[in-house]
């Protein structure tokens, strides 16, 4: 403090030791227990405890006689006021030879203006007391002088240290101001330090009461406490209060004052001694600890980067600054890797969006940029220096004269002048060796410029916020990756083609990772059929999403092979077991399946039959056109990846009326913490029993029935409303196994295409029919059936009783055959083979001409 720097150079020698143990006091008028009236201040004052009830103090006149005595002094040395008052103070010295030295000692005190050090006193019962003495000179009116002797029992000090007790000695703190008041509370004696402590000169204090010297609430409250001590005799110690020193403005100081009653020879009150110590540094440390403690609860309450930046700004205003801006490099809000550090010349200037700002003024008008907007960063600004060096920049007085970097940023210079910004700090936000951004602290209305202590506090606040910001950044990066992965793995556009209208909903339950293991799909199959699938991988987060993607891809591959549902799930189970075994052997974190469920269904709009199987998954719900809801008795099967039984899955085939709704879902939709799955299925059935509702609305209604809190598991719902192809869209013929049937098949196909108005496909269709029928006659046995299906595509199917799968060959130039399937593959949009209970079906699809695609009679999605 300024007043302390004005002390003489030999002060430390004169104040080396002290005494008087003081318990923790009460903060007044701005402290932690501020009071608003003198009466409440008296009530709040803390008297001495039973262990320490004040400092042993004696007042001595110019001739060395004791003129004032405290109760604590009597307890220490055993002499009552009657035995020592008006007698020479040397009577308490331990040895006779000390009496001879007393006069010389008193003279040295007069010359040096006081003394402190170790001495030996004699207790009334004759035993020796090792003490620390402090002798402080006092001055009164008309140049009179007295001495105040304070004593600390060294045995008590050592005992306190050994027992781990808090040693809070007022007299150990230097320097100490001393004021003695008489029974009318007028100042009678004062030392020189008192003026340095509170800025009141002796001539304004002597002969006056405190309210007469310094009018105001604090003075009246202090006088009330002084009167309490005078009347009751119980000391009040370590009472704290704030004050502004006239010679040291604009800094605010905190003082601790203790009051002890001085008694005369008869034990009556002679006056009150007040000892005053500047505890500003202690109070600042306490305030900083309080701010840091509050920071631990107010910063980092969420894993949102922008929210954390705003929390830092909100905490620092007005505790530390009048305006605070928190700017993060652009990569941080996006969850990307932040800057390690800029180049030495600052060539790389990053985009710095504003993450948070706060001000003592509503709306933070000091800010040039709203939250989320990029901040202009001049190359020569403190921003770049801080980002380049990683070190803070303190500017107690902002320099705005021409020639500074503010010439490159006139808008900021305008704000500085408009709001009288006079001091600021730039603090880098870095954690784990990376630079996350810069926090700017500015003072406007607070006239006190920032100093090093403020910078230390700001750096500590920013360091705490930086860890939260880095955690939020890492979370954002992982969550973004998980969501991106899931977005790419889940279908972007669902279509049931001619077989069904579809709608879906997916709600991830994991708010920390935002992605889960649920998946759903609608896969077009040959013959206008469609596959519906819903699955659920155990767990959440990026690992579950990755495993889900692997299983979904496998389902697509197996569905393309036109496997029946039970066989598809068997193949998928084998894959899940292999994935689990591979990840168990891997050194990295396990991402294996470790349990997944799946429901796979195939619907044929020609026969209106639906074949389905499940692997430990909840059964589907079927809603008939009249709104009656059933859950078919479908064998449960075992979850994927467990490998418990050799044949765990079984298919069931159902016939569905046109307009039926098939609902596939995961357990997150029907199972909650407080309800079992049966109650959830009943709730779902109640919602689905509205057949006339559009599928999108039906999806929304089903999801809206979930309990108000976030679901405990991912929620997936896939709805499909069945369609049926009209008889005019499907035609079939049985053909003999005679080579002459090839010509008949071409003629039948050509006539049907003409009926459908598909003459443009006649040539390619004749070739496809010819090759497929020829292969069946040559390589198969039993009856042959030719079927044409006109839906969104034109499908040509040839079925026979053979299980032999035809393969595409690359015939040599000398071969007479083997080019049929290669020709079919070239002419068709898609081709393949599927097994049937009676043999196999070889099929090929062609796209319809654009002019009639989706027209009447095609079965296009409505």
PDB file of N, CA, C and O in Angstrom, residues 60-115:
ATOM      1  N   UNK A  60       2.027   3.385  30.507  1.00  0.00           N
ATOM      2  CA  UNK A  60       3.061   3.905  31.388  1.00  0.00           C
ATOM      3  C   UNK A  60       3.260   5.375  31.076  1.00  0.00           C
ATOM      4  O   UNK A  60       3.274   5.784  29.903  1.00  0.00           O
ATOM      5  N   UNK A  61       3.443   6.188  32.142  1.00  0.00           N
ATOM      6  CA  UNK A  61       3.630   7.620  31.927  1.00  0.00           C
ATOM      7  C   UNK A  61       5.095   7.914  31.611  1.00  0.00           C
ATOM      8  O   UNK A  61       5.923   7.006  31.528  1.00  0.00           O
ATOM      9  N   UNK A  62       5.402   9.171  31.442  1.00  0.00           N
ATOM     10  CA  UNK A  62       6.750   9.563  31.026  1.00  0.00           C
ATOM     11  C   UNK A  62       7.803   9.214  32.060  1.00  0.00           C
ATOM     12  O   UNK A  62       8.979   9.054  31.731  1.00  0.00           O
ATOM     13  N   UNK A  63       7.398   9.072  33.350  1.00  0.00           N
ATOM     14  CA  UNK A  63       8.348   8.742  34.393  1.00  0.00           C
ATOM     15  C   UNK A  63       8.492   7.238  34.605  1.00  0.00           C
ATOM     16  O   UNK A  63       9.237   6.802  35.498  1.00  0.00           O
ATOM     17  N   UNK A  64       7.775   6.426  33.827  1.00  0.00           N
ATOM     18  CA  UNK A  64       7.899   4.982  33.942  1.00  0.00           C
ATOM     19  C   UNK A  64       6.923   4.348  34.895  1.00  0.00           C
ATOM     20  O   UNK A  64       7.004   3.141  35.152  1.00  0.00           O
ATOM     21  N   UNK A  65       5.946   5.124  35.411  1.00  0.00           N
ATOM     22  CA  UNK A  65       4.960   4.561  36.330  1.00  0.00           C
ATOM     23  C   UNK A  65       3.769   4.044  35.545  1.00  0.00           C
ATOM     24  O   UNK A  65       3.363   4.625  34.531  1.00  0.00           O
ATOM     25  N   UNK A  66       3.159   2.954  36.043  1.00  0.00           N
ATOM     26  CA  UNK A  66       1.985   2.361  35.399  1.00  0.00           C
ATOM     27  C   UNK A  66       0.780   3.225  35.711  1.00  0.00           C
ATOM     28  O   UNK A  66       0.496   3.517  36.881  1.00  0.00           O
ATOM     29  N   UNK A  67       0.044   3.638  34.652  1.00  0.00           N
ATOM     30  CA  UNK A  67      -1.156   4.447  34.854  1.00  0.00           C
ATOM     31  C   UNK A  67      -2.413   3.737  34.332  1.00  0.00           C
ATOM     32  O   UNK A  67      -3.531   4.222  34.561  1.00  0.00           O
ATOM     33  N   UNK A  68      -2.243   2.624  33.647  1.00  0.00           N
ATOM     34  CA  UNK A  68      -3.403   1.877  33.153  1.00  0.00           C
ATOM     35  C   UNK A  68      -3.073   0.401  33.066  1.00  0.00           C
ATOM     36  O   UNK A  68      -1.938   0.015  32.764  1.00  0.00           O
ATOM     37  N   UNK A  69      -4.069  -0.442  33.340  1.00  0.00           N
ATOM     38  CA  UNK A  69      -3.834  -1.886  33.457  1.00  0.00           C
ATOM     39  C   UNK A  69      -5.041  -2.623  32.872  1.00  0.00           C
ATOM     40  O   UNK A  69      -6.182  -2.169  32.990  1.00  0.00           O
ATOM     41  N   UNK A  70      -4.795  -3.758  32.213  1.00  0.00           N
ATOM     42  CA  UNK A  70      -5.915  -4.525  31.661  1.00  0.00           C
ATOM     43  C   UNK A  70      -6.101  -5.817  32.444  1.00  0.00           C
ATOM     44  O   UNK A  70      -5.195  -6.285  33.147  1.00  0.00           O
ATOM     45  N   UNK A  71      -7.285  -6.389  32.319  1.00  0.00           N
ATOM     46  CA  UNK A  71      -7.565  -7.653  32.986  1.00  0.00           C
ATOM     47  C   UNK A  71      -6.659  -8.756  32.475  1.00  0.00           C
ATOM     48  O   UNK A  71      -6.247  -9.637  33.236  1.00  0.00           O
ATOM     49  N   UNK A  72      -6.335  -8.715  31.170  1.00  0.00           N
ATOM     50  CA  UNK A  72      -5.447  -9.726  30.617  1.00  0.00           C
ATOM     51  C   UNK A  72      -4.057  -9.620  31.230  1.00  0.00           C
ATOM     52  O   UNK A  72      -3.381 -10.629  31.457  1.00  0.00           O
ATOM     53  N   UNK A  73      -3.590  -8.392  31.505  1.00  0.00           N
ATOM     54  CA  UNK A  73      -2.288  -8.216  32.143  1.00  0.00           C
ATOM     55  C   UNK A  73      -2.304  -8.799  33.550  1.00  0.00           C
ATOM     56  O   UNK A  73      -1.331  -9.425  33.988  1.00  0.00           O
ATOM     57  N   UNK A  74      -3.395  -8.604  34.276  1.00  0.00           N
ATOM     58  CA  UNK A  74      -3.498  -9.169  35.623  1.00  0.00           C
ATOM     59  C   UNK A  74      -3.457 -10.697  35.577  1.00  0.00           C
ATOM     60  O   UNK A  74      -2.782 -11.326  36.405  1.00  0.00           O
ATOM     61  N   UNK A  75      -4.137 -11.302  34.569  1.00  0.00           N
ATOM     62  CA  UNK A  75      -4.114 -12.762  34.487  1.00  0.00           C
ATOM     63  C   UNK A  75      -2.728 -13.283  34.126  1.00  0.00           C
ATOM     64  O   UNK A  75      -2.331 -14.369  34.533  1.00  0.00           O
ATOM     65  N   UNK A  76      -1.966 -12.488  33.371  1.00  0.00           N
ATOM     66  CA  UNK A  76      -0.659 -12.965  32.945  1.00  0.00           C
ATOM     67  C   UNK A  76       0.358 -12.919  34.080  1.00  0.00           C
ATOM     68  O   UNK A  76       1.051 -13.904  34.329  1.00  0.00           O
ATOM     69  N   UNK A  77       0.480 -11.771  34.764  1.00  0.00           N
ATOM     70  CA  UNK A  77       1.553 -11.624  35.752  1.00  0.00           C
ATOM     71  C   UNK A  77       1.050 -11.726  37.188  1.00  0.00           C
ATOM     72  O   UNK A  77       1.852 -11.739  38.133  1.00  0.00           O
ATOM     73  N   UNK A  78      -0.277 -11.752  37.380  1.00  0.00           N
ATOM     74  CA  UNK A  78      -0.824 -11.965  38.721  1.00  0.00           C
ATOM     75  C   UNK A  78      -1.014 -10.711  39.544  1.00  0.00           C
ATOM     76  O   UNK A  78      -1.575 -10.776  40.640  1.00  0.00           O
ATOM     77  N   UNK A  79      -0.597  -9.539  39.080  1.00  0.00           N
ATOM     78  CA  UNK A  79      -0.738  -8.304  39.828  1.00  0.00           C
ATOM     79  C   UNK A  79      -2.085  -7.666  39.524  1.00  0.00           C
ATOM     80  O   UNK A  79      -2.474  -7.519  38.372  1.00  0.00           O
ATOM     81  N   UNK A  80      -2.769  -7.231  40.563  1.00  0.00           N
ATOM     82  CA  UNK A  80      -4.022  -6.512  40.389  1.00  0.00           C
ATOM     83  C   UNK A  80      -3.725  -5.060  40.053  1.00  0.00           C
ATOM     84  O   UNK A  80      -2.605  -4.588  40.254  1.00  0.00           O
ATOM     85  N   UNK A  81      -4.721  -4.320  39.545  1.00  0.00           N
ATOM     86  CA  UNK A  81      -4.464  -2.900  39.263  1.00  0.00           C
ATOM     87  C   UNK A  81      -3.958  -2.139  40.485  1.00  0.00           C
ATOM     88  O   UNK A  81      -3.091  -1.266  40.360  1.00  0.00           O
ATOM     89  N   UNK A  82      -4.465  -2.468  41.673  1.00  0.00           N
ATOM     90  CA  UNK A  82      -4.049  -1.747  42.878  1.00  0.00           C
ATOM     91  C   UNK A  82      -2.588  -1.968  43.202  1.00  0.00           C
ATOM     92  O   UNK A  82      -1.939  -1.108  43.836  1.00  0.00           O
ATOM     93  N   UNK A  83      -2.027  -3.108  42.768  1.00  0.00           N
ATOM     94  CA  UNK A  83      -0.650  -3.431  43.103  1.00  0.00           C
ATOM     95  C   UNK A  83       0.355  -2.829  42.130  1.00  0.00           C
ATOM     96  O   UNK A  83       1.546  -2.786  42.434  1.00  0.00           O
ATOM     97  N   UNK A  84      -0.103  -2.396  40.949  1.00  0.00           N
ATOM     98  CA  UNK A  84       0.867  -1.909  39.978  1.00  0.00           C
ATOM     99  C   UNK A  84       0.600  -0.472  39.550  1.00  0.00           C
ATOM    100  O   UNK A  84       1.549   0.240  39.182  1.00  0.00           O
ATOM    101  N   UNK A  85      -0.650  -0.046  39.521  1.00  0.00           N
ATOM    102  CA  UNK A  85      -0.944   1.301  39.076  1.00  0.00           C
ATOM    103  C   UNK A  85      -0.301   2.297  40.039  1.00  0.00           C
ATOM    104  O   UNK A  85      -0.379   2.147  41.275  1.00  0.00           O
ATOM    105  N   UNK A  86       0.333   3.311  39.472  1.00  0.00           N
ATOM    106  CA  UNK A  86       1.066   4.364  40.184  1.00  0.00           C
ATOM    107  C   UNK A  86       2.423   3.894  40.686  1.00  0.00           C
ATOM    108  O   UNK A  86       3.142   4.658  41.338  1.00  0.00           O
ATOM    109  N   UNK A  87       2.798   2.655  40.401  1.00  0.00           N
ATOM    110  CA  UNK A  87       4.109   2.152  40.794  1.00  0.00           C
ATOM    111  C   UNK A  87       4.988   2.025  39.554  1.00  0.00           C
ATOM    112  O   UNK A  87       4.501   1.900  38.436  1.00  0.00           O
ATOM    113  N   UNK A  88       6.310   2.021  39.723  1.00  0.00           N
ATOM    114  CA  UNK A  88       7.209   1.882  38.570  1.00  0.00           C
ATOM    115  C   UNK A  88       6.970   0.541  37.863  1.00  0.00           C
ATOM    116  O   UNK A  88       6.761  -0.492  38.521  1.00  0.00           O
ATOM    117  N   UNK A  89       7.027   0.546  36.538  1.00  0.00           N
ATOM    118  CA  UNK A  89       6.800  -0.680  35.777  1.00  0.00           C
ATOM    119  C   UNK A  89       7.899  -1.697  36.020  1.00  0.00           C
ATOM    120  O   UNK A  89       7.679  -2.905  35.882  1.00  0.00           O
ATOM    121  N   UNK A  90       9.069  -1.234  36.447  1.00  0.00           N
ATOM    122  CA  UNK A  90      10.181  -2.145  36.659  1.00  0.00           C
ATOM    123  C   UNK A  90       9.946  -3.139  37.781  1.00  0.00           C
ATOM    124  O   UNK A  90      10.727  -4.078  37.915  1.00  0.00           O
ATOM    125  N   UNK A  91       8.871  -2.947  38.585  1.00  0.00           N
ATOM    126  CA  UNK A  91       8.616  -3.866  39.676  1.00  0.00           C
ATOM    127  C   UNK A  91       8.366  -5.286  39.160  1.00  0.00           C
ATOM    128  O   UNK A  91       8.526  -6.255  39.886  1.00  0.00           O
ATOM    129  N   UNK A  92       8.002  -5.390  37.895  1.00  0.00           N
ATOM    130  CA  UNK A  92       7.691  -6.710  37.344  1.00  0.00           C
ATOM    131  C   UNK A  92       8.858  -7.338  36.617  1.00  0.00           C
ATOM    132  O   UNK A  92       8.721  -8.416  36.035  1.00  0.00           O
ATOM    133  N   UNK A  93      10.023  -6.680  36.623  1.00  0.00           N
ATOM    134  CA  UNK A  93      11.160  -7.295  35.971  1.00  0.00           C
ATOM    135  C   UNK A  93      11.628  -8.484  36.797  1.00  0.00           C
ATOM    136  O   UNK A  93      11.525  -8.502  38.027  1.00  0.00           O
ATOM    137  N   UNK A  94      12.187  -9.486  36.105  1.00  0.00           N
ATOM    138  CA  UNK A  94      12.465 -10.759  36.758  1.00  0.00           C
ATOM    139  C   UNK A  94      13.639 -10.685  37.724  1.00  0.00           C
ATOM    140  O   UNK A  94      13.608 -11.300  38.786  1.00  0.00           O
ATOM    141  N   UNK A  95      14.676  -9.938  37.380  1.00  0.00           N
ATOM    142  CA  UNK A  95      15.890  -9.965  38.189  1.00  0.00           C
ATOM    143  C   UNK A  95      16.236  -8.570  38.670  1.00  0.00           C
ATOM    144  O   UNK A  95      15.918  -7.574  38.020  1.00  0.00           O
ATOM    145  N   UNK A  96      16.907  -8.522  39.774  1.00  0.00           N
ATOM    146  CA  UNK A  96      17.230  -7.244  40.380  1.00  0.00           C
ATOM    147  C   UNK A  96      18.133  -6.406  39.483  1.00  0.00           C
ATOM    148  O   UNK A  96      18.016  -5.186  39.423  1.00  0.00           O
ATOM    149  N   UNK A  97      19.049  -7.113  38.769  1.00  0.00           N
ATOM    150  CA  UNK A  97      19.942  -6.352  37.903  1.00  0.00           C
ATOM    151  C   UNK A  97      19.189  -5.674  36.774  1.00  0.00           C
ATOM    152  O   UNK A  97      19.676  -4.698  36.185  1.00  0.00           O
ATOM    153  N   UNK A  98      18.013  -6.202  36.418  1.00  0.00           N
ATOM    154  CA  UNK A  98      17.229  -5.577  35.368  1.00  0.00           C
ATOM    155  C   UNK A  98      16.698  -4.213  35.805  1.00  0.00           C
ATOM    156  O   UNK A  98      16.455  -3.345  34.968  1.00  0.00           O
ATOM    157  N   UNK A  99      16.529  -4.034  37.159  1.00  0.00           N
ATOM    158  CA  UNK A  99      16.053  -2.736  37.631  1.00  0.00           C
ATOM    159  C   UNK A  99      17.052  -1.643  37.276  1.00  0.00           C
ATOM    160  O   UNK A  99      16.666  -0.538  36.884  1.00  0.00           O
ATOM    161  N   UNK A 100      18.318  -1.993  37.373  1.00  0.00           N
ATOM    162  CA  UNK A 100      19.355  -1.000  37.087  1.00  0.00           C
ATOM    163  C   UNK A 100      19.385  -0.651  35.598  1.00  0.00           C
ATOM    164  O   UNK A 100      19.759   0.460  35.221  1.00  0.00           O
ATOM    165  N   UNK A 101      18.993  -1.628  34.760  1.00  0.00           N
ATOM    166  CA  UNK A 101      19.016  -1.388  33.319  1.00  0.00           C
ATOM    167  C   UNK A 101      17.745  -0.701  32.831  1.00  0.00           C
ATOM    168  O   UNK A 101      17.692  -0.257  31.679  1.00  0.00           O
ATOM    169  N   UNK A 102      16.707  -0.629  33.677  1.00  0.00           N
ATOM    170  CA  UNK A 102      15.421  -0.116  33.235  1.00  0.00           C
ATOM    171  C   UNK A 102      15.521   1.327  32.781  1.00  0.00           C
ATOM    172  O   UNK A 102      14.912   1.726  31.786  1.00  0.00           O
ATOM    173  N   UNK A 103      16.286   2.116  33.529  1.00  0.00           N
ATOM    174  CA  UNK A 103      16.396   3.525  33.169  1.00  0.00           C
ATOM    175  C   UNK A 103      17.060   3.703  31.808  1.00  0.00           C
ATOM    176  O   UNK A 103      16.596   4.479  30.967  1.00  0.00           O
ATOM    177  N   UNK A 104      18.140   2.934  31.566  1.00  0.00           N
ATOM    178  CA  UNK A 104      18.807   3.015  30.269  1.00  0.00           C
ATOM    179  C   UNK A 104      17.895   2.494  29.150  1.00  0.00           C
ATOM    180  O   UNK A 104      17.886   3.025  28.036  1.00  0.00           O
ATOM    181  N   UNK A 105      17.130   1.470  29.481  1.00  0.00           N
ATOM    182  CA  UNK A 105      16.201   0.913  28.485  1.00  0.00           C
ATOM    183  C   UNK A 105      15.141   1.948  28.109  1.00  0.00           C
ATOM    184  O   UNK A 105      14.817   2.132  26.928  1.00  0.00           O
ATOM    185  N   UNK A 106      14.623   2.669  29.121  1.00  0.00           N
ATOM    186  CA  UNK A 106      13.612   3.686  28.851  1.00  0.00           C
ATOM    187  C   UNK A 106      14.181   4.798  27.984  1.00  0.00           C
ATOM    188  O   UNK A 106      13.507   5.317  27.089  1.00  0.00           O
ATOM    189  N   UNK A 107      15.423   5.128  28.197  1.00  0.00           N
ATOM    190  CA  UNK A 107      16.032   6.183  27.403  1.00  0.00           C
ATOM    191  C   UNK A 107      16.174   5.744  25.937  1.00  0.00           C
ATOM    192  O   UNK A 107      15.948   6.522  25.016  1.00  0.00           O
ATOM    193  N   UNK A 108      16.555   4.478  25.734  1.00  0.00           N
ATOM    194  CA  UNK A 108      16.670   3.973  24.351  1.00  0.00           C
ATOM    195  C   UNK A 108      15.308   3.982  23.659  1.00  0.00           C
ATOM    196  O   UNK A 108      15.199   4.267  22.468  1.00  0.00           O
ATOM    197  N   UNK A 109      14.259   3.692  24.424  1.00  0.00           N
ATOM    198  CA  UNK A 109      12.913   3.720  23.839  1.00  0.00           C
ATOM    199  C   UNK A 109      12.551   5.134  23.400  1.00  0.00           C
ATOM    200  O   UNK A 109      11.944   5.330  22.342  1.00  0.00           O
ATOM    201  N   UNK A 110      12.914   6.103  24.224  1.00  0.00           N
ATOM    202  CA  UNK A 110      12.604   7.487  23.856  1.00  0.00           C
ATOM    203  C   UNK A 110      13.356   7.877  22.584  1.00  0.00           C
ATOM    204  O   UNK A 110      12.802   8.546  21.710  1.00  0.00           O
ATOM    205  N   UNK A 111      14.604   7.452  22.482  1.00  0.00           N
ATOM    206  CA  UNK A 111      15.410   7.839  21.339  1.00  0.00           C
ATOM    207  C   UNK A 111      14.924   7.159  20.060  1.00  0.00           C
ATOM    208  O   UNK A 111      14.801   7.784  19.009  1.00  0.00           O
ATOM    209  N   UNK A 112      14.625   5.900  20.179  1.00  0.00           N
ATOM    210  CA  UNK A 112      14.251   5.113  18.991  1.00  0.00           C
ATOM    211  C   UNK A 112      12.765   5.169  18.678  1.00  0.00           C
ATOM    212  O   UNK A 112      12.336   4.671  17.655  1.00  0.00           O
ATOM    213  N   UNK A 113      12.005   5.782  19.578  1.00  0.00           N
ATOM    214  CA  UNK A 113      10.570   5.859  19.344  1.00  0.00           C
ATOM    215  C   UNK A 113       9.855   4.539  19.562  1.00  0.00           C
ATOM    216  O   UNK A 113       8.863   4.238  18.894  1.00  0.00           O
ATOM    217  N   UNK A 114      10.326   3.733  20.499  1.00  0.00           N
ATOM    218  CA  UNK A 114       9.692   2.457  20.804  1.00  0.00           C
ATOM    219  C   UNK A 114      10.681   1.320  20.739  1.00  0.00           C
ATOM    220  O   UNK A 114      11.864   1.501  20.388  1.00  0.00           O
ATOM    221  N   UNK A 115      10.195   0.147  21.109  1.00  0.00           N
ATOM    222  CA  UNK A 115      11.087  -1.019  21.130  1.00  0.00           C
ATOM    223  C   UNK A 115      10.228  -2.270  21.108  1.00  0.00           C
ATOM    224  O   UNK A 115       9.094  -2.286  21.607  1.00  0.00           O
TER     225      UNK A 115
END
